[in-house]
Coordinates of C-alpha atoms and ligand atoms in Angstrom, one line a residue:
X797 CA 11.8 16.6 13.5
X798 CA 8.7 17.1 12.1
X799 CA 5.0 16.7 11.3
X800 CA 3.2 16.9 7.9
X801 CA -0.5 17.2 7.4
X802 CA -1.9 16.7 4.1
X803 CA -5.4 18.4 4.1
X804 CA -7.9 17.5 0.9
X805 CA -5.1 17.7 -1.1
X806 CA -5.6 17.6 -5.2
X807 CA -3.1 17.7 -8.0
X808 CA -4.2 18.1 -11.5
X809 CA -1.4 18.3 -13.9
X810 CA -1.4 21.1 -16.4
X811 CA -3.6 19.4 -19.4
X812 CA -6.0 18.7 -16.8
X813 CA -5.0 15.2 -15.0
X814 CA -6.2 14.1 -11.9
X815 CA -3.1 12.3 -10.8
X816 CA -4.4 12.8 -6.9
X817 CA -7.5 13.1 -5.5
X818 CA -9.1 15.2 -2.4
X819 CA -6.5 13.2 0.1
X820 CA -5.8 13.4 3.5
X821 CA -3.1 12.1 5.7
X822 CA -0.7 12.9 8.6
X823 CA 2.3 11.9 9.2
X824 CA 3.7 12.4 12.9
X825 CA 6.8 13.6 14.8
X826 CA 9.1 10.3 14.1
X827 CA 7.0 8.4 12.2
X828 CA 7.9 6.2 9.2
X829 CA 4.8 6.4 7.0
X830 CA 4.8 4.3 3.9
X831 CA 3.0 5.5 0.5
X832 CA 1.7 2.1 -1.1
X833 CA -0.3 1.6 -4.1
X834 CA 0.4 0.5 -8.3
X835 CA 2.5 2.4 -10.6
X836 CA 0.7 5.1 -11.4
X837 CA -1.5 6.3 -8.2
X838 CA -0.1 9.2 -7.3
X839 CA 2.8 8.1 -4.8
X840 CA 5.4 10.2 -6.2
X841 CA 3.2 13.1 -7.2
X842 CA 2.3 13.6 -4.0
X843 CA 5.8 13.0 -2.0
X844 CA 6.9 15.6 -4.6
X845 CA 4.5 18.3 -3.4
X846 CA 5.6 18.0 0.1
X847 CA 8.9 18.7 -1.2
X848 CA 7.9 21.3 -2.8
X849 CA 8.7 20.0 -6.3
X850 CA 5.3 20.4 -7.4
X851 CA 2.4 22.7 -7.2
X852 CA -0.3 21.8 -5.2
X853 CA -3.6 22.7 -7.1
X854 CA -5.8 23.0 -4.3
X855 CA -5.7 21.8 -0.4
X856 CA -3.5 22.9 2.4
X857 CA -0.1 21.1 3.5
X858 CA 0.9 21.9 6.9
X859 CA 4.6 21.3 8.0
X860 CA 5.4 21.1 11.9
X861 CA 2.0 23.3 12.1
X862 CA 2.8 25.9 9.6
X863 CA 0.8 25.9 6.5
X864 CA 3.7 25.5 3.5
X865 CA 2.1 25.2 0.6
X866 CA 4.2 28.2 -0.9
X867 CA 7.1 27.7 0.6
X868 CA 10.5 27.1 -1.2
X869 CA 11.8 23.5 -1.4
X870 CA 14.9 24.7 0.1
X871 CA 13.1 26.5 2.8
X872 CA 11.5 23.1 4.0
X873 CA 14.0 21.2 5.7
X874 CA 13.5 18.1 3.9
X875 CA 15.8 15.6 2.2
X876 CA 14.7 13.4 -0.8
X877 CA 15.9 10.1 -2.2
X878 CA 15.1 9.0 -5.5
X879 CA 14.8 5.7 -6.9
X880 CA 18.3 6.3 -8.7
X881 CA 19.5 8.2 -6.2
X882 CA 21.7 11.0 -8.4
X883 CA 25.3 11.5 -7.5
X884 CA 27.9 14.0 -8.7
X885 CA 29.7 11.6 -11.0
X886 CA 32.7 13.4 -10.5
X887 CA 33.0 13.5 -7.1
X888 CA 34.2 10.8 -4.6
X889 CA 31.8 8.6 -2.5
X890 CA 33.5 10.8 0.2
X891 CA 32.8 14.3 -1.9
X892 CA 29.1 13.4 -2.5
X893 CA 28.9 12.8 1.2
X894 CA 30.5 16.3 2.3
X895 CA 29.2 18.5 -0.3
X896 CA 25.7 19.6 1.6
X897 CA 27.6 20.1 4.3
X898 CA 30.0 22.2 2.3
X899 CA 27.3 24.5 1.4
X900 CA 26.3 24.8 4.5
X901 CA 29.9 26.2 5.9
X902 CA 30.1 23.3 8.3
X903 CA 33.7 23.4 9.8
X904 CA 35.6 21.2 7.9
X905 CA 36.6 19.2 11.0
X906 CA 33.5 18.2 11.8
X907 CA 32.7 17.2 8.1
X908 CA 35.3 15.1 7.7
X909 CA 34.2 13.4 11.2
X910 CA 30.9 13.1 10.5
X911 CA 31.5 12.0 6.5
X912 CA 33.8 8.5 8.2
X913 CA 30.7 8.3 11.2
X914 CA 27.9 8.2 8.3
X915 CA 30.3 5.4 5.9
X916 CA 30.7 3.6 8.8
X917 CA 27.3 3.1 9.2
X918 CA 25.7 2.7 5.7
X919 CA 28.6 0.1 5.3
X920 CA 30.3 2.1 3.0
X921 CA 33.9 3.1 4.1
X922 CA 35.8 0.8 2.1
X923 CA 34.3 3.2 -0.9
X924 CA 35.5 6.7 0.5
X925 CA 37.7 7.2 -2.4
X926 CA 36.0 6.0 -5.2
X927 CA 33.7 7.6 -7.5
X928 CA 30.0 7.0 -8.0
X929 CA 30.4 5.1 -11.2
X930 CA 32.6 2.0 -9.7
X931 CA 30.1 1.3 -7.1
X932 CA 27.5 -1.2 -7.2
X933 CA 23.5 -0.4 -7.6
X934 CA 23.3 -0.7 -3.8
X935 CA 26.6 0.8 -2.6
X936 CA 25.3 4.3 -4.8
X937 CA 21.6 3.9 -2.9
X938 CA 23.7 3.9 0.4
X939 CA 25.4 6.7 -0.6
X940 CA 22.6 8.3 -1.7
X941 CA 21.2 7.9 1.8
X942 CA 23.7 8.9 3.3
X943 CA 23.9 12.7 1.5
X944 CA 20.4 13.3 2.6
X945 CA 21.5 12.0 5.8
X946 CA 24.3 14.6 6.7
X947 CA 22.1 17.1 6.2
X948 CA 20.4 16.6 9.6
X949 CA 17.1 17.1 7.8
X950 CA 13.7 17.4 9.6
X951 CA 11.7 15.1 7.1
X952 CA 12.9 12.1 4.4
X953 CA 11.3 11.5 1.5
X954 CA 12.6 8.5 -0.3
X955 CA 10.9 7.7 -3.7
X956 CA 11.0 4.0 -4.0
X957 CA 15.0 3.6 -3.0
X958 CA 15.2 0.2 -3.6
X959 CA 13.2 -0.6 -6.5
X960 CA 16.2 -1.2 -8.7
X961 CA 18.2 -2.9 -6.6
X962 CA 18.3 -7.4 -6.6
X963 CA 16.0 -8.8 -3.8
X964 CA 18.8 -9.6 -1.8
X965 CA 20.3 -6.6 -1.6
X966 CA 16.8 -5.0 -1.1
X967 CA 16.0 -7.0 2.1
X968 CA 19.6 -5.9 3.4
X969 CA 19.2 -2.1 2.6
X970 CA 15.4 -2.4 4.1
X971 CA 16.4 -3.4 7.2
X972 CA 19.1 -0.9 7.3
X973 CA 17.1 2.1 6.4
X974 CA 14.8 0.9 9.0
X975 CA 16.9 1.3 12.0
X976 CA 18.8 4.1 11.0
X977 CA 15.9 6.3 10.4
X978 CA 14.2 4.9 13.9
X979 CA 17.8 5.8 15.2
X980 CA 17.9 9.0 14.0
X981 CA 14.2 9.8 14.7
X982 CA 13.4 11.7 11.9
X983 CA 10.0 11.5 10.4
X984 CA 9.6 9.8 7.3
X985 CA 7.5 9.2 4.2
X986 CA 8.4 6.3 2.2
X987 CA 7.3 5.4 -1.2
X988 CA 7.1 2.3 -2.7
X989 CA 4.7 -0.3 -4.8
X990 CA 6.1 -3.3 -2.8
X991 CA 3.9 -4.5 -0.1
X992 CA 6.6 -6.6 1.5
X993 CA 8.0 -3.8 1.8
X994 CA 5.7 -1.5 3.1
X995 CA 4.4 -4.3 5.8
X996 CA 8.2 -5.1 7.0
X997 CA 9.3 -1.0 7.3
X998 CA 6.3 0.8 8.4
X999 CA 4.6 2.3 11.2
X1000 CA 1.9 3.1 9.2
X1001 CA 0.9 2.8 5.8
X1002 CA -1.4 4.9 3.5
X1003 CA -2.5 2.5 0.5
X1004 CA -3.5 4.5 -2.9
X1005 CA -5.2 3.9 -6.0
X1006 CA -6.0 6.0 -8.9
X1007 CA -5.2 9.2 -7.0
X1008 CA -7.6 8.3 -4.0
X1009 CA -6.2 7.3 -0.7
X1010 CA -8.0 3.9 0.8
X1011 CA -6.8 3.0 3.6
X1012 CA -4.7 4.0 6.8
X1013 CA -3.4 2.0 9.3
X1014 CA -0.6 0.3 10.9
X1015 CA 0.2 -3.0 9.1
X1016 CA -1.5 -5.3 11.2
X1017 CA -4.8 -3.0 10.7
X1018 CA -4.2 -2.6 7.0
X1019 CA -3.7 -6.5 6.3
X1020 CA -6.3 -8.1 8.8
X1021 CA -8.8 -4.9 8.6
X1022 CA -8.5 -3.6 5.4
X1023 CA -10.8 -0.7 4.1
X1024 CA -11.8 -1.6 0.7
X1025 CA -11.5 -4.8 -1.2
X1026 CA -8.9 -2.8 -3.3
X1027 CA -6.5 -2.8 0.2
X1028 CA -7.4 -6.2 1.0
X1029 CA -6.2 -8.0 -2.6
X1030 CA -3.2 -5.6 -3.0
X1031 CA -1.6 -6.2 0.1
X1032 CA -2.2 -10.2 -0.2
X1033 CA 1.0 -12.0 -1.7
X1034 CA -0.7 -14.7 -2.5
X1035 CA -4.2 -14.0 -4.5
X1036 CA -7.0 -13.2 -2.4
X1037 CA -10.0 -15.1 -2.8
X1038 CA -13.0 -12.5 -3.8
X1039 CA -15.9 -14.3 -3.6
X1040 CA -19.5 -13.2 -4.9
X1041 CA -22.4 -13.9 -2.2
X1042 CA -26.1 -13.6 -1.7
X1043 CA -26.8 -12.1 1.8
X1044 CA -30.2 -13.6 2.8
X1045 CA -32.2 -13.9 6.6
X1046 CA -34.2 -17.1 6.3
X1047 CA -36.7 -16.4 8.8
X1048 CA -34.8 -13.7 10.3
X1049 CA -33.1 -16.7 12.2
X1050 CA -29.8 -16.2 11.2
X1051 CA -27.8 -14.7 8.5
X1052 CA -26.7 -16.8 4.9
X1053 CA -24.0 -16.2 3.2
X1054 CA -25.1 -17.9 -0.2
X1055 CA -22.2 -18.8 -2.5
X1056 CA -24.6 -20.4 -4.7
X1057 CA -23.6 -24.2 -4.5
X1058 CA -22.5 -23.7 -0.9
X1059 CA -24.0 -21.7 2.2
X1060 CA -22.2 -20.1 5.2
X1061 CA -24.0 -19.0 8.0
X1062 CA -23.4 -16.2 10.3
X1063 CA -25.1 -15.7 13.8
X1064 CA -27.0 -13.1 15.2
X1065 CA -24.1 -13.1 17.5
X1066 CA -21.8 -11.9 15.2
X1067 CA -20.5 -8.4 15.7
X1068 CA -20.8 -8.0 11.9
X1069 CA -24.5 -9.3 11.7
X1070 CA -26.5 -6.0 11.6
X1071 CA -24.3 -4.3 9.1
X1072 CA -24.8 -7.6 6.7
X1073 CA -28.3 -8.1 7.5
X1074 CA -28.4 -4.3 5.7
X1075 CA -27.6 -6.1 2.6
X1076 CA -30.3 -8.7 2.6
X1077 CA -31.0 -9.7 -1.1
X1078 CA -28.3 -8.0 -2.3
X1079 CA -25.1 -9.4 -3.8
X1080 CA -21.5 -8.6 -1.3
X1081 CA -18.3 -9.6 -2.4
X1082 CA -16.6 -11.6 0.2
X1083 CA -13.1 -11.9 0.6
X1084 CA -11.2 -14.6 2.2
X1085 CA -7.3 -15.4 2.2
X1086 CA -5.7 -18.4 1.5
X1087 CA -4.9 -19.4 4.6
X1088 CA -8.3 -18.7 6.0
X1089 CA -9.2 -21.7 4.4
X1090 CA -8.0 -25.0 6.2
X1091 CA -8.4 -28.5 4.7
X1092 CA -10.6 -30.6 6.8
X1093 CA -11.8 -34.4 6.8
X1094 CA -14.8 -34.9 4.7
X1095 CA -17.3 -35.5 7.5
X1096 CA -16.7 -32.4 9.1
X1097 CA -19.3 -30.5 10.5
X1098 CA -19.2 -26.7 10.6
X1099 CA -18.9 -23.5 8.0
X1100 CA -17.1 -25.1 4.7
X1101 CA -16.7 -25.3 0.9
X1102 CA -16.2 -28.4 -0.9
X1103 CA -14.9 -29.2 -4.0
X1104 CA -12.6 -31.1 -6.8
X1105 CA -8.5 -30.3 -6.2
X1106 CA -7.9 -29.0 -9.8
X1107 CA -4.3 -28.1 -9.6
X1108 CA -1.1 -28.1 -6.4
X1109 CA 1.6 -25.2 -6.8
X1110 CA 5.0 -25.7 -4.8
X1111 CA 5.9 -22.6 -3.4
X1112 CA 9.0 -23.5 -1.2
X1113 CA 7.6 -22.6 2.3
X1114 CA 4.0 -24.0 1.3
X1115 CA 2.0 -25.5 -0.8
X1116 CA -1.3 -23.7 -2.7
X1117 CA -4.3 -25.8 -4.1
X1118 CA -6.6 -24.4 -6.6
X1119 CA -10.1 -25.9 -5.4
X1120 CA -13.1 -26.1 -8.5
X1121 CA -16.0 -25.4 -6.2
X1122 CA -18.0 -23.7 -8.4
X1123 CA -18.1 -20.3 -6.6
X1124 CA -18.8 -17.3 -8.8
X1125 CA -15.9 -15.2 -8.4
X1126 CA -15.0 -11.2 -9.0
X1127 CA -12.2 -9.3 -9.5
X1128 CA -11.7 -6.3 -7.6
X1129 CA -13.8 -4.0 -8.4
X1130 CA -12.7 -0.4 -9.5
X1131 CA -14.3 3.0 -9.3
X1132 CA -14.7 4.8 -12.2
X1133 CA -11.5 6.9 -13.2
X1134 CA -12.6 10.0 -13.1
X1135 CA -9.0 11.5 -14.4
X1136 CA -10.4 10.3 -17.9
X1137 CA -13.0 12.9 -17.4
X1138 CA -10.3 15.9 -16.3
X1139 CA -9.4 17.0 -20.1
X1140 CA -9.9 20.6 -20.9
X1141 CA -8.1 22.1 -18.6
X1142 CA -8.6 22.1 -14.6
X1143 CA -5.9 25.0 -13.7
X1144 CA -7.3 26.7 -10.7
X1145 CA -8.7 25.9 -8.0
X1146 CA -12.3 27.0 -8.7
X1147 CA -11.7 25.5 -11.6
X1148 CA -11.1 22.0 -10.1
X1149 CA -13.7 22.0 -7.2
X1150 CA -16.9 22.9 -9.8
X1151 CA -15.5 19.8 -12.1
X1152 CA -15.1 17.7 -8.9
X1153 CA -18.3 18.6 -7.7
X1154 CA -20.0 18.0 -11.5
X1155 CA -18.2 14.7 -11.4
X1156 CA -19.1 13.2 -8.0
X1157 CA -22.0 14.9 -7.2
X1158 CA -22.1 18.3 -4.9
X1159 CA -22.4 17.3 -1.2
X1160 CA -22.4 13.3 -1.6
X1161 CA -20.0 11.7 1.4
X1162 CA -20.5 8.3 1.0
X1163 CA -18.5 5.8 -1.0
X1164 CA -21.5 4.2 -2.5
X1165 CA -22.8 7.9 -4.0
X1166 CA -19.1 8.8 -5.2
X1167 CA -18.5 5.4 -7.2
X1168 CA -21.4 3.9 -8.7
X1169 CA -20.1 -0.1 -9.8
X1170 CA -19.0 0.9 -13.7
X1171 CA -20.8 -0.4 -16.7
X1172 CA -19.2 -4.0 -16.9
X1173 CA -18.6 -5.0 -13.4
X1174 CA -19.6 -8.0 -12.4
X1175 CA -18.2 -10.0 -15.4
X1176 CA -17.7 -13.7 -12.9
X1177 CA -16.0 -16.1 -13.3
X1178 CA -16.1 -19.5 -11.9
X1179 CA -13.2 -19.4 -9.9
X1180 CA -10.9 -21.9 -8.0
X1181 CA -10.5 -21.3 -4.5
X1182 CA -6.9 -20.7 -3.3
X1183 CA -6.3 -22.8 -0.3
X1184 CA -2.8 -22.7 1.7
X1185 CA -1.5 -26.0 2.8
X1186 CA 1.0 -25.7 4.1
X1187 CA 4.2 -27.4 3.9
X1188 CA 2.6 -30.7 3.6
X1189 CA 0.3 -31.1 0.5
X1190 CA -2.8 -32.9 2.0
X1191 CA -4.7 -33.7 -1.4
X1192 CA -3.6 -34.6 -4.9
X1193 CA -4.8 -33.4 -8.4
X1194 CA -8.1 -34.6 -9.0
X1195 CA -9.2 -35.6 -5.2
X1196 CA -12.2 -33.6 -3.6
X1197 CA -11.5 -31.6 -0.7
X1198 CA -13.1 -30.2 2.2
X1199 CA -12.0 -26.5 3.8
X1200 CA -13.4 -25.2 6.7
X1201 CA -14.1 -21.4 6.7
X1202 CA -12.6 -19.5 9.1
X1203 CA -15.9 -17.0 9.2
X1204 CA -14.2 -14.8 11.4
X1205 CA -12.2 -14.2 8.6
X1206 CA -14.3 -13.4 6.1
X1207 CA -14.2 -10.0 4.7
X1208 CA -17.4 -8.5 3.5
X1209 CA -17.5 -5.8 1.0
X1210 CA -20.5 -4.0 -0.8
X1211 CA -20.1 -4.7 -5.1
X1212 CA -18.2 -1.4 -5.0
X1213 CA -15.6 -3.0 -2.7
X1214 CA -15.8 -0.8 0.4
X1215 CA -16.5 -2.5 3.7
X1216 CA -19.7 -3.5 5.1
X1217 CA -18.5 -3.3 8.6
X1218 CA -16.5 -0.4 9.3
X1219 CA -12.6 -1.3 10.0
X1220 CA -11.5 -0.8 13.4
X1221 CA -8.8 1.8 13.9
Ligands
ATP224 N1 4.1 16.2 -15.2 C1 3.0 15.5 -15.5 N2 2.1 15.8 -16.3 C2 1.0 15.1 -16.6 N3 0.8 13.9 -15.9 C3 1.7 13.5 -15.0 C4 2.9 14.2 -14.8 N4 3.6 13.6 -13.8 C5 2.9 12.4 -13.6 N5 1.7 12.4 -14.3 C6 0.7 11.3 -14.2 O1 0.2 11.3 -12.9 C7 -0.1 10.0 -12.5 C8 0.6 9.7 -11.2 O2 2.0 9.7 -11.4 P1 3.0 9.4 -10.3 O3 4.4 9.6 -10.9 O4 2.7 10.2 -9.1 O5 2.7 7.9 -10.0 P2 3.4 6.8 -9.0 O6 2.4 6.3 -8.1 O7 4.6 7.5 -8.4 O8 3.8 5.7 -10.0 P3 5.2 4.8 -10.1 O9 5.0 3.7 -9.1 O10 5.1 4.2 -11.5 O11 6.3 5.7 -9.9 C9 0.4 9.1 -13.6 O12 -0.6 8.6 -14.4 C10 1.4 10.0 -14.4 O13 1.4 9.6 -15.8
MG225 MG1 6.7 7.1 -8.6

């Protein structure tokens, strides 16, 4: 077992890319921590330098307290699965499963044992015999598993295991990896760009975008808490409505939330109502799921939006309606990438920290001083509203509805998408 602690970790790739960015994360004794974010972030460039695959170009990585940034990959104790998790082609399924413990002199008595125990388990002892190239995409993943099982390692590292596999089969191997790692106890970090999957397997996850981590949490405080804007409309299945609002404090009564055609109001009461009323005059970006929006009779009193039923989508377990209200919408909005600005070579370490520091300004700590909104946000739209129904669709194409908003739901973020009221963690 084992703990890793990433400290201010940075990775520029020879050429001078900024594929990760100053980030910090732990993962604890037992834990299965899950690396979430878009192709492209950083997931794998980071689970590579805790293997040791990869230099680490400045920042410290601490494994089970030591500091390891120079240790060997074999001298780690760590076991990685790839997306297509390689296996000797010539060898059996039951020769794949025994060779690490081969190299490691285990008495072949207990190999053997241990080889049936592990098949057994991963569902996978009717293929002993066979070789890797007459099993299925999902039988090879298991087996893949399974040889970075044997080796009793301290740490996983699994790479997106399941990307290539059909959903079905993805949903059975996801539970599977769930409980056998929990069984076995052994901490893990757990790559993937699926959020289903990340909210279904983790303890916690770590979301990541361009290089920069965003958000930490378990699920529940990652989906219903979310950090940034960025967090909040990634892990949504459905699309998250981002809405753009006014904050104003008519006669310091209350606070508005002014959608233009339609007002919200917030009490004094609120817990969020000084860190809005910080914003007053400004322009937030509120964000508010689906099902945070309920339809309601006409007459109803109380927070709401109103407006003409455009479209209905079936989707099996519910029903979506697109709702023309005449809301100015945004899309979420997306710092700067300063990799575009890395080229000329960042090697060293000095190196990297005075173009960091030239790039975000020496000192700065806040989001707002880091990220200035780009040139070109704020480009709304007039958006539909995307209300769940339900399994019941309550209007039809071309009615005007009502939805009362949940304001307790509401998620308010500055223009540059971090939030106005800190998460609770
Ligand atoms: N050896 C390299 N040299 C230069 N750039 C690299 C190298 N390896 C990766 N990158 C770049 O670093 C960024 C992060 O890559 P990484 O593979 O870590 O992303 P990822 O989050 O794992 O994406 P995916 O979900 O597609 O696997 C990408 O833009 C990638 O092109
Ligand atoms: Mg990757």
């Amino acid at each position: 077992m084992s703990t890793v602690v990433l400290d201010n970790v940075t990775k520029v790739y020879p050429g001078g890319f900024l594929a990760v960015d100053r980030l910090s994360l732990r993962a604890d004794e037992g834990e299965l921590l899950v690396l979430l974010g878009p192709s492209g972030c950083g997931k794998s460039t980071l689970l590579r330098m805790i293997a040791g695959l990869e230099e680490i170009t400045s920042g410290d990585l601490w494994l089970s307290g030591q500091l390891a940034n120079d240790y060997a990959p074999r001298d780690r104790d760590v076991a990685m699965v790839f997306q297509n998790g390689a296996l000797y082609p010539h060898r059996s399924v039951r020769g794949n499963l025994s060779f690490p413990m081969e190299i490691a002199k285990t008495d072949p008595n207990m190999v053997r044992e241990r080889v049936v125990e592990l098949s057994r388990a991963l569902h996978i002892e009717e293929t002993l015999d066979r070789r890797p190239g007459t099993l299925s995409g999902g039988q090879r993943q298991r087996v893949a598993m399974g040889r970075a099982i044997v080796r009793q390692p301290s740490l996983f590292l699994m790479d997106e295991p399941l990307s290539n596999l059909d959903a079905g089969m993805r949903t059975e191997l996801r539970m599977e990896i769930s409980s056998l790692v929990r069984a076995l106890g052994v901490t893990t970090i757990y790559v993937t760009h699926d959020q289903v999957e990340a909210l279904t397997l983790a303890d916690r996850i770590a979301i990541m975008n361009r290089g920069v981590l965003q958000d930490v949490g378990t699920p529940a405080q990652v989906y219903n808490d979310p950090a940034t804007a960025f967090t909040a409309a990634f892990l949504n299945s459905q699309q998250l409505n981002l809405l753009a609002a006014t904050v104003r404090t008519p006669q310091n009564q209350f606070i508005m939330l002014d959608f233009g055609p339609h007002q919200i109001t917030m009490p004094w009461t609120d817990p969020r109502a000084y860190a809005v009323s910080q914003h007053t005059g400004a322009q937030i970006i509120v964000g508010i799921r689906p099902d945070g929006l309920t339809p309601v009779p006409e007459q109803t009193e109380g927070p709401s939006f109103f407006g003409r039923v455009r479209t209905l989508e079936y989707h099996g377990h519910e029903w979506l309606a697109y709702l023309e209200a005449g809301i100015p919408a945004v899309t979420v909005p997306e710092p700067p990438d300063p990799r575009r600005h890395m080229n000329g070579g960042a090697g060293g370490n000095g190196k990297t920290r005075s173009i960091m520091r030239r790039l975000l300004g020496a000192g700065g700590s806040s989001e707002e001083e880091h990220t200035p909104p780009p040139a070109g946000y704020g480009t709304h739209r007039r958006a539909d509203l995307i209300v769940r129904l339900g399994n019941r669709p309550v209007w039809r194409a071309g009615e005007h509805g009502r939805v009362a908003v949940d304001v307790s739901r509401l998620m308010l973020f500055t223009q540059s998408g971090a939030r106005i009221d800190p998460p609770r963690r």
